[in-house]
Amino acid sequence: MTENNLILNRFFTQNFLFSMVNSNFNDTTYGAVIQRFVSAPRDKDNGALISEIYKFMSKAYRNEYFYQNTLLNKLLLGKHSVNTTTALTQVPICKSKADFILINGKAVVYEIKTDLDSFDRLDTQLRDYFKAFNHVCVVTSESQYERAVNILQGTQVGIYVLTPQNTISTKLRKEPEENNSQLDHTAIFKILHKREYENILLQYFGKLPVASQVFYYGECLKQFSQIPIVRAYRMALKQLKKRNRIRVNEFKKIPYELKSLIYFASPSTSDWQAINGFLNQKYGG
């Protein structure tokens, strides 16, 4: 059953969505997914079809996208706001990639462990995350909660649980605690874009290092490493928070099921028009 559902991992990706938006249904995968997961698709628009597919996932195949989209809807949109909070995904940190990060007054890395995932790399992932962020939380299912509690007991890592009703449990919960002891200048610096670390250096030192192109990155890192670590971390968060600005009015029109895909895609003006056209278009029409 799970193997038959693997096609959904590809379905809910930016590449696949935009290939559908721009290709007028010329992808056979779309037809295969519709046939497998939607009853009586004729005369339904693509938004309704995607909603039915997502409903199936909510009951039978809660993969990483489903968790990430739930976090974005429940935390970014439900608890905070796109005007005051920024979400990031797939941020490389040392040898790991953070599944989901929320940045407002503080930043929290959320590591997703679905029922389809193993906990094998969790220790490495958590150690990497704490080098770049001071709050880390594991998000998992009710069935994996006790396992997560046992693994994470005595640590400052939080635990959130996605309930069978697809809410974030208020009972099975351990809030993440601040941990600045493992913050590392190099790990923080490497997740910053050039303009971001230059902004920090200009703000702190009032100037940028003078060096040839070959040595410029290293000289910037050397200067960044001279800033006290907690100060450097807070300055980095201010820069990261400026990423992923979204067109709020257009984003409101995006259905719940696709919020995460669209948020992280940073659509262009033409993309917004194409997405809305696709969602309102009848299947095969």
mmCIF file of C-alpha atoms in Angstrom:
data_model
loop_
_atom_site.group_PDB
_atom_site.id
_atom_site.type_symbol
_atom_site.label_atom_id
_atom_site.label_comp_id
_atom_site.label_asym_id
_atom_site.label_seq_id
_atom_site.Cartn_x
_atom_site.Cartn_y
_atom_site.Cartn_z
ATOM 1 C CA MET A 1 0.000 0.000 0.000
ATOM 2 C CA THR A 2 2.772 2.415 0.957
ATOM 3 C CA GLU A 3 4.703 1.615 -2.238
ATOM 4 C CA ASN A 4 1.607 2.467 -4.283
ATOM 5 C CA ASN A 5 1.469 5.833 -2.572
ATOM 6 C CA LEU A 6 5.064 6.819 -3.304
ATOM 7 C CA ILE A 7 3.859 8.673 -6.375
ATOM 8 C CA LEU A 8 2.377 11.236 -3.954
ATOM 9 C CA ASN A 9 5.885 12.203 -2.838
ATOM 10 C CA ARG A 10 6.535 13.467 -6.355
ATOM 11 C CA PHE A 11 3.062 14.934 -6.772
ATOM 12 C CA PHE A 12 3.481 17.429 -3.929
ATOM 13 C CA THR A 13 6.738 19.003 -5.117
ATOM 14 C CA GLN A 14 7.380 22.415 -6.642
ATOM 15 C CA ASN A 15 8.818 20.903 -9.822
ATOM 16 C CA PHE A 16 5.780 18.752 -10.396
ATOM 17 C CA LEU A 17 3.251 21.453 -9.556
ATOM 18 C CA PHE A 18 4.828 23.980 -11.902
ATOM 19 C CA SER A 19 5.215 21.404 -14.646
ATOM 20 C CA MET A 20 1.463 20.848 -14.374
ATOM 21 C CA VAL A 21 0.685 24.549 -14.223
ATOM 22 C CA ASN A 22 2.708 25.197 -17.367
ATOM 23 C CA SER A 23 2.137 22.057 -19.410
ATOM 24 C CA ASN A 24 -1.643 21.794 -19.664
ATOM 25 C CA PHE A 25 -1.783 18.292 -18.146
ATOM 26 C CA ASN A 26 0.800 16.758 -20.469
ATOM 27 C CA ASP A 27 2.340 14.803 -17.588
ATOM 28 C CA THR A 28 1.111 11.217 -17.390
ATOM 29 C CA THR A 29 1.819 11.158 -13.638
ATOM 30 C CA TYR A 30 -0.989 13.625 -13.034
ATOM 31 C CA GLY A 31 -3.479 11.410 -14.817
ATOM 32 C CA ALA A 32 -2.226 8.363 -12.922
ATOM 33 C CA VAL A 33 -2.632 10.124 -9.568
ATOM 34 C CA ILE A 34 -6.125 11.324 -10.464
ATOM 35 C CA GLN A 35 -7.197 7.851 -11.518
ATOM 36 C CA ARG A 36 -5.795 6.252 -8.379
ATOM 37 C CA PHE A 37 -6.925 8.697 -5.697
ATOM 38 C CA VAL A 38 -9.962 10.611 -7.018
ATOM 39 C CA SER A 39 -13.450 9.311 -7.665
ATOM 40 C CA ALA A 40 -15.468 10.784 -10.565
ATOM 41 C CA PRO A 41 -12.923 13.447 -11.543
ATOM 42 C CA ARG A 42 -14.853 14.683 -14.593
ATOM 43 C CA ASP A 43 -16.123 18.251 -14.278
ATOM 44 C CA LYS A 44 -14.061 18.894 -11.132
ATOM 45 C CA ASP A 45 -11.477 21.668 -11.215
ATOM 46 C CA ASN A 46 -7.854 21.014 -10.354
ATOM 47 C CA GLY A 47 -8.189 22.683 -6.955
ATOM 48 C CA ALA A 48 -10.928 20.207 -6.012
ATOM 49 C CA LEU A 49 -8.934 17.259 -7.339
ATOM 50 C CA ILE A 50 -5.858 18.234 -5.327
ATOM 51 C CA SER A 51 -8.061 18.632 -2.255
ATOM 52 C CA GLU A 52 -9.337 15.057 -2.626
ATOM 53 C CA ILE A 53 -5.827 13.705 -3.059
ATOM 54 C CA TYR A 54 -4.690 15.582 0.044
ATOM 55 C CA LYS A 55 -7.663 14.231 1.981
ATOM 56 C CA PHE A 56 -6.516 10.712 1.149
ATOM 57 C CA MET A 57 -3.038 11.585 2.409
ATOM 58 C CA SER A 58 -4.461 12.928 5.658
ATOM 59 C CA LYS A 59 -5.911 9.499 6.415
ATOM 60 C CA ALA A 60 -3.514 7.041 4.846
ATOM 61 C CA TYR A 61 -0.179 8.561 3.850
ATOM 62 C CA ARG A 62 1.081 11.422 6.013
ATOM 63 C CA ASN A 63 4.446 11.960 4.360
ATOM 64 C CA GLU A 64 7.005 14.720 4.991
ATOM 65 C CA TYR A 65 5.164 17.194 2.776
ATOM 66 C CA PHE A 66 1.971 16.618 4.742
ATOM 67 C CA TYR A 67 3.780 17.340 8.029
ATOM 68 C CA GLN A 68 5.543 20.405 6.630
ATOM 69 C CA ASN A 69 2.335 21.799 5.165
ATOM 70 C CA THR A 70 0.548 21.228 8.476
ATOM 71 C CA LEU A 71 3.294 23.067 10.373
ATOM 72 C CA LEU A 72 3.111 25.978 7.957
ATOM 73 C CA ASN A 73 -0.675 26.214 8.202
ATOM 74 C CA LYS A 74 -0.921 25.661 11.965
ATOM 75 C CA LEU A 75 2.125 27.624 13.132
ATOM 76 C CA LEU A 76 3.048 30.231 10.517
ATOM 77 C CA LEU A 77 -0.507 31.055 9.421
ATOM 78 C CA GLY A 78 -2.498 29.921 12.470
ATOM 79 C CA LYS A 79 -0.338 31.078 15.365
ATOM 80 C CA HIS A 80 1.869 33.738 13.800
ATOM 81 C CA SER A 81 1.632 35.742 10.557
ATOM 82 C CA VAL A 82 3.506 35.950 7.247
ATOM 83 C CA ASN A 83 3.940 39.657 8.020
ATOM 84 C CA THR A 84 5.902 39.042 11.229
ATOM 85 C CA THR A 85 7.314 35.534 10.856
ATOM 86 C CA THR A 86 9.442 33.821 8.209
ATOM 87 C CA ALA A 87 9.552 30.109 7.414
ATOM 88 C CA LEU A 88 12.508 28.402 5.751
ATOM 89 C CA THR A 89 12.937 24.851 4.493
ATOM 90 C CA GLN A 90 15.736 22.560 3.347
ATOM 91 C CA VAL A 91 18.419 24.790 4.851
ATOM 92 C CA PRO A 92 21.794 22.980 4.780
ATOM 93 C CA ILE A 93 23.422 22.935 8.222
ATOM 94 C CA CYS A 94 26.711 21.036 8.360
ATOM 95 C CA LYS A 95 25.861 17.496 7.168
ATOM 96 C CA SER A 96 22.100 17.885 7.618
ATOM 97 C CA LYS A 97 19.200 19.795 6.075
ATOM 98 C CA ALA A 98 16.613 21.419 8.306
ATOM 99 C CA ASP A 99 13.085 20.372 7.344
ATOM 100 C CA PHE A 100 11.341 23.492 8.593
ATOM 101 C CA ILE A 101 12.452 26.631 10.431
ATOM 102 C CA LEU A 102 10.271 29.377 11.872
ATOM 103 C CA ILE A 103 11.835 32.751 12.653
ATOM 104 C CA ASN A 104 10.104 35.543 14.540
ATOM 105 C CA GLY A 105 11.485 36.800 17.862
ATOM 106 C CA LYS A 106 13.415 33.536 18.050
ATOM 107 C CA ALA A 107 14.071 30.708 15.597
ATOM 108 C CA VAL A 108 13.026 27.071 15.959
ATOM 109 C CA VAL A 109 14.204 24.212 13.756
ATOM 110 C CA TYR A 110 11.560 21.494 13.326
ATOM 111 C CA GLU A 111 12.879 18.062 12.401
ATOM 112 C CA ILE A 112 10.072 15.958 10.932
ATOM 113 C CA LYS A 113 9.901 12.251 11.721
ATOM 114 C CA THR A 114 6.814 10.724 10.142
ATOM 115 C CA ASP A 115 5.709 7.138 10.563
ATOM 116 C CA LEU A 116 7.556 6.539 7.296
ATOM 117 C CA ASP A 117 10.882 7.797 8.684
ATOM 118 C CA SER A 118 13.624 6.255 10.747
ATOM 119 C CA PHE A 119 15.251 7.889 13.778
ATOM 120 C CA ASP A 120 18.695 6.617 12.742
ATOM 121 C CA ARG A 121 20.216 10.010 11.830
ATOM 122 C CA LEU A 122 18.395 12.017 14.472
ATOM 123 C CA ASP A 123 21.373 12.393 16.819
ATOM 124 C CA THR A 124 23.587 13.774 14.024
ATOM 125 C CA GLN A 125 20.825 16.034 12.774
ATOM 126 C CA LEU A 126 20.166 17.538 16.205
ATOM 127 C CA ARG A 127 23.855 18.153 16.852
ATOM 128 C CA ASP A 128 24.142 19.923 13.480
ATOM 129 C CA TYR A 129 21.044 22.062 14.065
ATOM 130 C CA PHE A 130 22.237 23.258 17.461
ATOM 131 C CA LYS A 131 25.389 24.620 15.801
ATOM 132 C CA ALA A 132 23.288 27.131 13.850
ATOM 133 C CA PHE A 133 20.067 27.582 15.889
ATOM 134 C CA ASN A 134 19.366 27.608 19.625
ATOM 135 C CA HIS A 135 15.872 26.036 19.610
ATOM 136 C CA VAL A 136 15.239 22.612 18.059
ATOM 137 C CA CYS A 137 12.066 20.508 18.054
ATOM 138 C CA VAL A 138 11.179 17.058 16.708
ATOM 139 C CA VAL A 139 7.725 16.678 15.133
ATOM 140 C CA THR A 140 6.342 13.177 14.988
ATOM 141 C CA SER A 141 3.171 11.075 15.265
ATOM 142 C CA GLU A 142 1.371 9.826 18.356
ATOM 143 C CA SER A 143 2.665 6.317 17.730
ATOM 144 C CA GLN A 144 6.270 7.582 17.768
ATOM 145 C CA TYR A 145 5.856 9.939 20.724
ATOM 146 C CA GLU A 146 7.073 7.614 23.481
ATOM 147 C CA ARG A 147 10.050 6.617 21.373
ATOM 148 C CA ALA A 148 10.939 10.275 20.865
ATOM 149 C CA VAL A 149 10.549 10.961 24.606
ATOM 150 C CA ASN A 150 12.939 8.127 25.449
ATOM 151 C CA ILE A 151 15.512 9.243 22.907
ATOM 152 C CA LEU A 152 15.334 12.924 23.856
ATOM 153 C CA GLN A 153 14.976 12.698 27.632
ATOM 154 C CA GLY A 154 17.349 15.032 29.441
ATOM 155 C CA THR A 155 17.906 17.159 26.328
ATOM 156 C CA GLN A 156 16.672 20.636 25.434
ATOM 157 C CA VAL A 157 15.026 19.354 22.265
ATOM 158 C CA GLY A 158 11.263 19.899 22.082
ATOM 159 C CA ILE A 159 8.696 17.354 20.880
ATOM 160 C CA TYR A 160 5.505 18.167 18.958
ATOM 161 C CA VAL A 161 2.974 15.533 17.920
ATOM 162 C CA LEU A 162 0.712 15.501 14.886
ATOM 163 C CA THR A 163 -2.511 13.904 16.109
ATOM 164 C CA PRO A 164 -4.689 11.519 14.072
ATOM 165 C CA GLN A 165 -7.025 14.516 13.626
ATOM 166 C CA ASN A 166 -4.096 16.370 12.001
ATOM 167 C CA THR A 167 -3.776 18.956 14.737
ATOM 168 C CA ILE A 168 -0.674 19.673 16.786
ATOM 169 C CA SER A 169 -1.285 18.140 20.193
ATOM 170 C CA THR A 170 -1.379 20.436 23.204
ATOM 171 C CA LYS A 171 -1.091 17.477 25.608
ATOM 172 C CA LEU A 172 1.666 15.399 24.045
ATOM 173 C CA ARG A 173 4.135 18.217 23.864
ATOM 174 C CA LYS A 174 7.510 19.266 25.197
ATOM 175 C CA GLU A 175 8.540 22.822 24.383
ATOM 176 C CA PRO A 176 12.099 23.326 23.085
ATOM 177 C CA GLU A 177 14.488 25.072 25.451
ATOM 178 C CA GLU A 178 17.134 27.620 24.532
ATOM 179 C CA ASN A 179 20.613 26.179 24.083
ATOM 180 C CA ASN A 180 23.376 28.580 23.082
ATOM 181 C CA SER A 181 26.233 26.331 24.192
ATOM 182 C CA GLN A 182 26.777 24.685 20.800
ATOM 183 C CA LEU A 183 26.326 27.700 18.510
ATOM 184 C CA ASP A 184 29.173 27.832 16.032
ATOM 185 C CA HIS A 185 30.272 30.844 13.975
ATOM 186 C CA THR A 186 31.154 28.798 10.898
ATOM 187 C CA ALA A 187 27.876 26.855 10.883
ATOM 188 C CA ILE A 188 25.866 30.073 11.176
ATOM 189 C CA PHE A 189 27.960 31.900 8.578
ATOM 190 C CA LYS A 190 27.554 29.128 5.997
ATOM 191 C CA ILE A 191 23.765 29.424 5.924
ATOM 192 C CA LEU A 192 23.941 33.145 5.162
ATOM 193 C CA HIS A 193 23.883 34.613 1.671
ATOM 194 C CA LYS A 194 26.639 37.032 0.680
ATOM 195 C CA ARG A 195 24.507 40.146 1.080
ATOM 196 C CA GLU A 196 23.334 38.879 4.487
ATOM 197 C CA TYR A 197 26.784 38.395 6.022
ATOM 198 C CA GLU A 198 27.972 41.640 4.423
ATOM 199 C CA ASN A 199 25.060 43.451 6.090
ATOM 200 C CA ILE A 200 26.118 42.001 9.446
ATOM 201 C CA LEU A 201 29.774 42.952 9.026
ATOM 202 C CA LEU A 202 28.877 46.473 7.919
ATOM 203 C CA GLN A 203 26.554 46.875 10.874
ATOM 204 C CA TYR A 204 29.047 45.552 13.437
ATOM 205 C CA PHE A 205 32.412 46.763 12.071
ATOM 206 C CA GLY A 206 31.283 49.612 9.824
ATOM 207 C CA LYS A 207 33.268 48.209 6.900
ATOM 208 C CA LEU A 208 33.913 45.094 4.844
ATOM 209 C CA PRO A 209 37.274 43.302 4.592
ATOM 210 C CA VAL A 210 39.547 44.225 1.722
ATOM 211 C CA ALA A 211 40.700 41.060 0.003
ATOM 212 C CA SER A 212 40.945 39.497 -3.443
ATOM 213 C CA GLN A 213 37.956 37.528 -4.666
ATOM 214 C CA VAL A 214 39.692 34.248 -3.832
ATOM 215 C CA PHE A 215 40.156 35.149 -0.158
ATOM 216 C CA TYR A 216 37.120 37.395 0.363
ATOM 217 C CA TYR A 217 34.792 34.690 1.730
ATOM 218 C CA GLY A 218 37.417 33.508 4.212
ATOM 219 C CA GLU A 219 38.150 37.044 5.385
ATOM 220 C CA CYS A 220 34.437 37.689 5.916
ATOM 221 C CA LEU A 221 34.148 34.503 7.959
ATOM 222 C CA LYS A 222 37.198 35.525 9.989
ATOM 223 C CA GLN A 223 35.578 38.882 10.827
ATOM 224 C CA PHE A 224 32.206 37.287 11.540
ATOM 225 C CA SER A 225 33.918 34.928 14.006
ATOM 226 C CA GLN A 226 35.140 37.919 16.014
ATOM 227 C CA ILE A 227 31.561 38.897 16.908
ATOM 228 C CA PRO A 228 30.439 37.391 20.244
ATOM 229 C CA ILE A 229 28.528 34.242 19.326
ATOM 230 C CA VAL A 230 25.108 35.130 20.735
ATOM 231 C CA ARG A 231 25.309 38.600 19.146
ATOM 232 C CA ALA A 232 26.348 37.051 15.832
ATOM 233 C CA TYR A 233 23.466 34.581 16.069
ATOM 234 C CA ARG A 234 20.884 37.284 16.718
ATOM 235 C CA MET A 235 22.222 39.398 13.856
ATOM 236 C CA ALA A 236 22.039 36.360 11.553
ATOM 237 C CA LEU A 237 18.409 35.737 12.537
ATOM 238 C CA LYS A 238 17.496 39.310 11.576
ATOM 239 C CA GLN A 239 18.955 38.699 8.131
ATOM 240 C CA LEU A 240 17.300 35.291 7.686
ATOM 241 C CA LYS A 241 13.958 36.730 8.710
ATOM 242 C CA LYS A 242 14.018 38.964 5.634
ATOM 243 C CA ARG A 243 13.861 35.951 3.298
ATOM 244 C CA ASN A 244 10.707 34.504 1.741
ATOM 245 C CA ARG A 245 8.653 37.649 1.453
ATOM 246 C CA ILE A 246 5.305 36.568 0.036
ATOM 247 C CA ARG A 247 2.546 38.488 -1.755
ATOM 248 C CA VAL A 248 -0.042 38.220 1.009
ATOM 249 C CA ASN A 249 -3.170 38.902 -1.038
ATOM 250 C CA GLU A 250 -2.224 36.360 -3.690
ATOM 251 C CA PHE A 251 -1.153 33.826 -1.061
ATOM 252 C CA LYS A 252 -4.562 34.007 0.631
ATOM 253 C CA LYS A 253 -6.129 32.565 -2.532
ATOM 254 C CA ILE A 254 -3.960 29.446 -2.396
ATOM 255 C CA PRO A 255 -5.810 26.426 -0.960
ATOM 256 C CA TYR A 256 -4.687 24.898 2.342
ATOM 257 C CA GLU A 257 -3.293 21.848 0.587
ATOM 258 C CA LEU A 258 -0.744 23.821 -1.449
ATOM 259 C CA LYS A 259 0.248 26.559 1.002
ATOM 260 C CA SER A 260 3.675 25.138 1.781
ATOM 261 C CA LEU A 261 4.563 24.418 -1.849
ATOM 262 C CA ILE A 262 3.671 27.914 -2.971
ATOM 263 C CA TYR A 263 5.160 29.724 0.024
ATOM 264 C CA PHE A 264 8.601 28.235 -0.552
ATOM 265 C CA ALA A 265 8.405 28.581 -4.352
ATOM 266 C CA SER A 266 8.531 32.418 -4.309
ATOM 267 C CA PRO A 267 6.266 32.708 -7.385
ATOM 268 C CA SER A 268 6.721 35.459 -9.965
ATOM 269 C CA THR A 269 3.832 37.670 -11.097
ATOM 270 C CA SER A 270 3.189 35.403 -14.087
ATOM 271 C CA ASP A 271 3.386 32.333 -11.819
ATOM 272 C CA TRP A 272 0.562 33.637 -9.597
ATOM 273 C CA GLN A 273 -1.682 34.104 -12.615
ATOM 274 C CA ALA A 274 -0.811 30.673 -13.990
ATOM 275 C CA ILE A 275 -1.385 28.954 -10.623
ATOM 276 C CA ASN A 276 -4.828 30.492 -10.188
ATOM 277 C CA GLY A 277 -5.728 29.606 -13.760
ATOM 278 C CA PHE A 278 -4.633 26.014 -13.219
ATOM 279 C CA LEU A 279 -6.525 25.584 -9.950
ATOM 280 C CA ASN A 280 -9.771 26.863 -11.477
ATOM 281 C CA GLN A 281 -9.428 24.888 -14.684
ATOM 282 C CA LYS A 282 -11.523 21.748 -15.030
ATOM 283 C CA TYR A 283 -9.635 18.487 -15.339
ATOM 284 C CA GLY A 284 -8.792 17.860 -18.964
ATOM 285 C CA GLY A 285 -10.466 21.116 -19.943
#
